[in-house]
Short mmCIF file of C-alpha atoms in Angstrom, two decimals:
data_model
loop_
_atom_site.label_atom_id
_atom_site.label_comp_id
_atom_site.label_asym_id
_atom_site.label_seq_id
_atom_site.Cartn_x
_atom_site.Cartn_y
_atom_site.Cartn_z
CA UNK A 1 101.47 78.96 135.00
CA UNK A 2 98.52 76.85 136.13
CA UNK A 3 95.25 78.54 136.99
CA UNK A 4 95.19 78.89 140.75
CA UNK A 5 92.01 80.46 142.11
CA UNK A 6 93.52 81.02 145.54
CA UNK A 7 96.44 83.03 144.13
CA UNK A 8 94.01 85.03 141.99
CA UNK A 9 91.96 85.78 145.11
CA UNK A 10 95.10 86.88 146.96
CA UNK A 11 96.09 89.18 144.10
CA UNK A 12 92.60 90.74 144.05
CA UNK A 13 92.71 91.27 147.81
CA UNK A 14 96.26 92.60 148.13
CA UNK A 15 95.38 96.32 147.98
CA UNK A 16 92.67 96.08 150.65
CA UNK A 17 94.97 93.90 152.75
CA UNK A 18 97.70 96.56 152.71
CA UNK A 19 95.18 99.24 153.69
CA UNK A 20 93.71 97.08 156.44
CA UNK A 21 97.10 96.22 157.94
CA UNK A 22 98.10 99.90 157.87
CA UNK A 23 94.87 100.66 159.71
CA UNK A 24 95.75 98.06 162.34
CA UNK A 25 99.32 99.36 162.63
CA UNK A 26 98.08 102.94 163.01
CA UNK A 27 95.25 102.29 165.44
CA UNK A 28 96.90 100.03 168.00
CA UNK A 29 99.96 102.12 168.95
CA UNK A 30 98.26 105.49 168.55
CA UNK A 31 95.01 105.01 170.48
CA UNK A 32 94.28 101.29 170.88
CA UNK A 33 94.85 101.28 174.66
CA UNK A 34 92.49 104.25 175.14
CA UNK A 35 89.53 103.15 173.03
CA UNK A 36 87.24 100.18 173.59
CA UNK A 37 88.28 96.60 172.97
CA UNK A 38 87.54 95.40 169.46
CA UNK A 39 87.80 98.87 167.97
CA UNK A 40 90.63 97.98 165.64
CA UNK A 41 88.41 95.89 163.34
CA UNK A 42 85.92 98.76 163.06
CA UNK A 43 88.81 101.10 162.29
CA UNK A 44 90.18 98.80 159.60
CA UNK A 45 86.77 98.78 157.91
CA UNK A 46 86.53 102.55 158.24
CA UNK A 47 89.89 103.20 156.56
CA UNK A 48 88.98 100.86 153.70
CA UNK A 49 86.02 103.16 153.10
CA UNK A 50 87.97 106.38 153.70
CA UNK A 51 90.74 105.73 151.18
CA UNK A 52 88.17 105.40 148.40
CA UNK A 53 87.50 109.11 148.90
CA UNK A 54 91.12 110.23 148.49
CA UNK A 55 91.15 110.42 144.67
CA UNK A 56 88.29 112.98 144.66
CA UNK A 57 89.97 115.30 147.17
CA UNK A 58 91.37 118.33 145.38
CA UNK A 59 91.22 121.13 147.95
CA UNK A 60 91.80 121.85 151.61
CA UNK A 61 88.07 122.38 152.06
CA UNK A 62 87.13 118.97 150.64
CA UNK A 63 89.88 117.26 152.64
CA UNK A 64 88.77 118.96 155.86
CA UNK A 65 85.10 118.07 155.24
CA UNK A 66 86.00 114.44 154.54
CA UNK A 67 88.36 114.29 157.52
CA UNK A 68 85.72 115.82 159.79
CA UNK A 69 83.15 113.20 158.73
CA UNK A 70 85.51 110.42 159.79
CA UNK A 71 86.30 112.15 163.08
CA UNK A 72 82.55 112.22 163.69
CA UNK A 73 82.30 108.49 162.88
CA UNK A 74 84.90 107.69 165.51
CA UNK A 75 83.16 109.94 168.04
CA UNK A 76 79.74 108.40 167.39
CA UNK A 77 80.73 104.75 166.92
CA UNK A 78 83.38 104.28 169.61
CA UNK A 79 83.69 104.59 173.36
CA UNK A 80 86.81 104.76 175.48
CA UNK A 81 87.96 101.66 177.34
CA UNK A 82 86.09 102.92 180.43
CA UNK A 83 82.85 103.56 178.49
CA UNK A 84 83.21 107.35 178.17
CA UNK A 85 82.50 109.36 175.04
CA UNK A 86 85.46 109.83 172.69
CA UNK A 87 86.76 113.39 172.45
CA UNK A 88 87.66 115.17 169.23
CA UNK A 89 91.33 114.93 170.26
CA UNK A 90 91.13 111.18 170.77
CA UNK A 91 89.22 110.64 167.52
CA UNK A 92 91.75 112.53 165.40
CA UNK A 93 94.73 110.45 166.48
CA UNK A 94 94.21 107.13 164.62
CA UNK A 95 92.88 108.88 161.52
CA UNK A 96 95.85 111.24 161.31
CA UNK A 97 98.39 108.52 162.04
CA UNK A 98 96.80 106.34 159.35
CA UNK A 99 96.84 109.19 156.81
CA UNK A 100 100.50 109.89 157.58
CA UNK A 101 101.54 106.25 157.17
CA UNK A 102 99.31 105.51 154.19
CA UNK A 103 99.60 108.69 152.14
CA UNK A 104 102.96 110.18 153.09
CA UNK A 105 105.12 107.19 153.95
CA UNK A 106 103.62 104.45 151.75
CA UNK A 107 102.71 106.85 148.92
CA UNK A 108 99.23 105.37 148.62
CA UNK A 109 96.86 105.16 146.89
CA UNK A 110 99.17 106.45 144.13
CA UNK A 111 101.87 109.09 143.69
CA UNK A 112 99.55 111.62 142.03
CA UNK A 113 96.99 111.48 144.84
CA UNK A 114 99.74 111.61 147.46
CA UNK A 115 101.31 114.70 145.91
CA UNK A 116 97.94 116.44 145.63
CA UNK A 117 96.68 115.77 149.17
CA UNK A 118 99.93 115.87 151.16
CA UNK A 119 99.59 119.64 151.89
CA UNK A 120 96.07 119.00 153.27
CA UNK A 121 96.92 116.26 155.77
CA UNK A 122 96.62 116.99 159.47
CA UNK A 123 99.38 116.51 162.01
CA UNK A 124 98.54 113.82 164.58
CA UNK A 125 98.27 115.64 167.89
CA UNK A 126 99.74 114.02 170.96
CA UNK A 127 101.33 115.07 174.23
CA UNK A 128 104.91 114.98 172.89
CA UNK A 129 104.15 117.01 169.79
CA UNK A 130 102.12 119.65 171.62
CA UNK A 131 104.73 120.09 174.39
CA UNK A 132 107.45 120.49 171.78
CA UNK A 133 105.52 123.14 169.84
CA UNK A 134 104.79 125.00 173.10
CA UNK A 135 108.52 125.06 173.84
CA UNK A 136 109.59 126.09 170.32
CA UNK A 137 106.83 128.67 169.75
CA UNK A 138 105.99 129.94 173.26
CA UNK A 139 104.44 133.25 172.18
CA UNK A 140 102.18 131.61 169.62
CA UNK A 141 101.16 129.01 172.19
CA UNK A 142 100.45 131.64 174.85
CA UNK A 143 98.34 133.72 172.46
CA UNK A 144 96.54 130.99 170.51
CA UNK A 145 96.32 127.80 172.54
CA UNK A 146 96.47 128.75 176.21
CA UNK A 147 93.24 130.81 176.09
CA UNK A 148 91.32 127.76 174.80
CA UNK A 149 92.54 125.33 177.46
CA UNK A 150 89.80 124.56 179.97
CA UNK A 151 91.80 122.28 182.27
CA UNK A 152 95.33 123.57 182.81
CA UNK A 153 96.34 120.44 184.74
CA UNK A 154 95.65 118.37 181.60
CA UNK A 155 96.65 120.86 178.93
CA UNK A 156 98.15 118.15 176.67
CA UNK A 157 95.51 115.48 177.21
CA UNK A 158 93.79 114.33 174.01
CA UNK A 159 90.60 113.86 176.01
CA UNK A 160 90.51 117.63 176.60
CA UNK A 161 90.97 118.70 172.97
CA UNK A 162 87.77 119.91 171.39
CA UNK A 163 87.14 120.85 167.76
CA UNK A 164 88.11 124.52 168.15
CA UNK A 165 91.41 123.75 169.86
CA UNK A 166 92.19 121.01 167.36
CA UNK A 167 91.71 123.29 164.35
CA UNK A 168 93.77 126.03 165.99
CA UNK A 169 96.70 123.58 166.04
CA UNK A 170 96.14 122.45 162.44
CA UNK A 171 95.92 126.04 161.19
CA UNK A 172 99.29 126.76 162.81
CA UNK A 173 100.92 123.74 161.13
CA UNK A 174 99.48 124.65 157.74
CA UNK A 175 100.51 128.29 158.00
CA UNK A 176 104.04 127.51 159.20
CA UNK A 177 104.82 124.95 156.49
CA UNK A 178 102.08 124.78 153.83
CA UNK A 179 103.91 122.37 151.51
CA UNK A 180 103.84 119.60 154.12
CA UNK A 181 102.34 120.42 157.52
CA UNK A 182 103.12 116.83 158.55
CA UNK A 183 106.76 117.86 158.89
CA UNK A 184 105.78 118.87 162.44
CA UNK A 185 105.14 115.22 163.25
CA UNK A 186 108.90 114.70 163.11
CA UNK A 187 108.98 116.52 166.47
CA UNK A 188 107.35 113.44 167.97
CA UNK A 189 110.20 111.18 166.80
CA UNK A 190 112.88 113.64 167.96
CA UNK A 191 111.39 114.23 171.41
CA UNK A 192 110.04 110.92 172.63
#
C-alpha cells in the first residue's frame, strides 16, 4: 500500500472525530434550540476534553466531581438563546445525553471503562422523563421533589432545576437501580 499522508491523518483523527460527532448529535437535539447560537462547537471541544478524564474515574465521588465541573463550564461559558444565564437543569442535559450515547450506547472509550463508569452515569432530565417518574412513583415525588419546586406552573422546566433538585433526582435513580441508573432514560423513549 502506498504511503498516503492524508489517509494517515484521517486514521489519527478518527477517534476524536467520533467523539466530536457524538457531541454534535447529543447537543443539537437535547438543548441546541435553547442555548446560544454557535454553542455546538464549544460543546464538541468540551467533550473532547471530558472523555480524556473517563479512564481515571473509579468511584461515584470522582464521577460526580468531574461531572459537576463540566456542568459548571456550561453554566459559566454559555448563555441561553435569549441571553439569560443557563440553569443547572439546562446544563446537565447535553452532558448527560452525550455520556449516555458515548459510554452506554457506543461503549466508548473502551469496554472496561464503560463497565466501570456505567453505574455512575446520570440520567438526562427532561420534561417527559420527570412527568413519567412522577406518575409511576407519586409518593416519592410528593415527598422528595414537590417540596423543592419553587414554580409549580413550571415544575418540569429545565430552567427551574437547581443543583439540589437535580441531585435529588439522580439519587433516586441510583438508589432504585444501582447497576445502571440510565435505565430510567428508557422512560423518555416509551413516553414521547
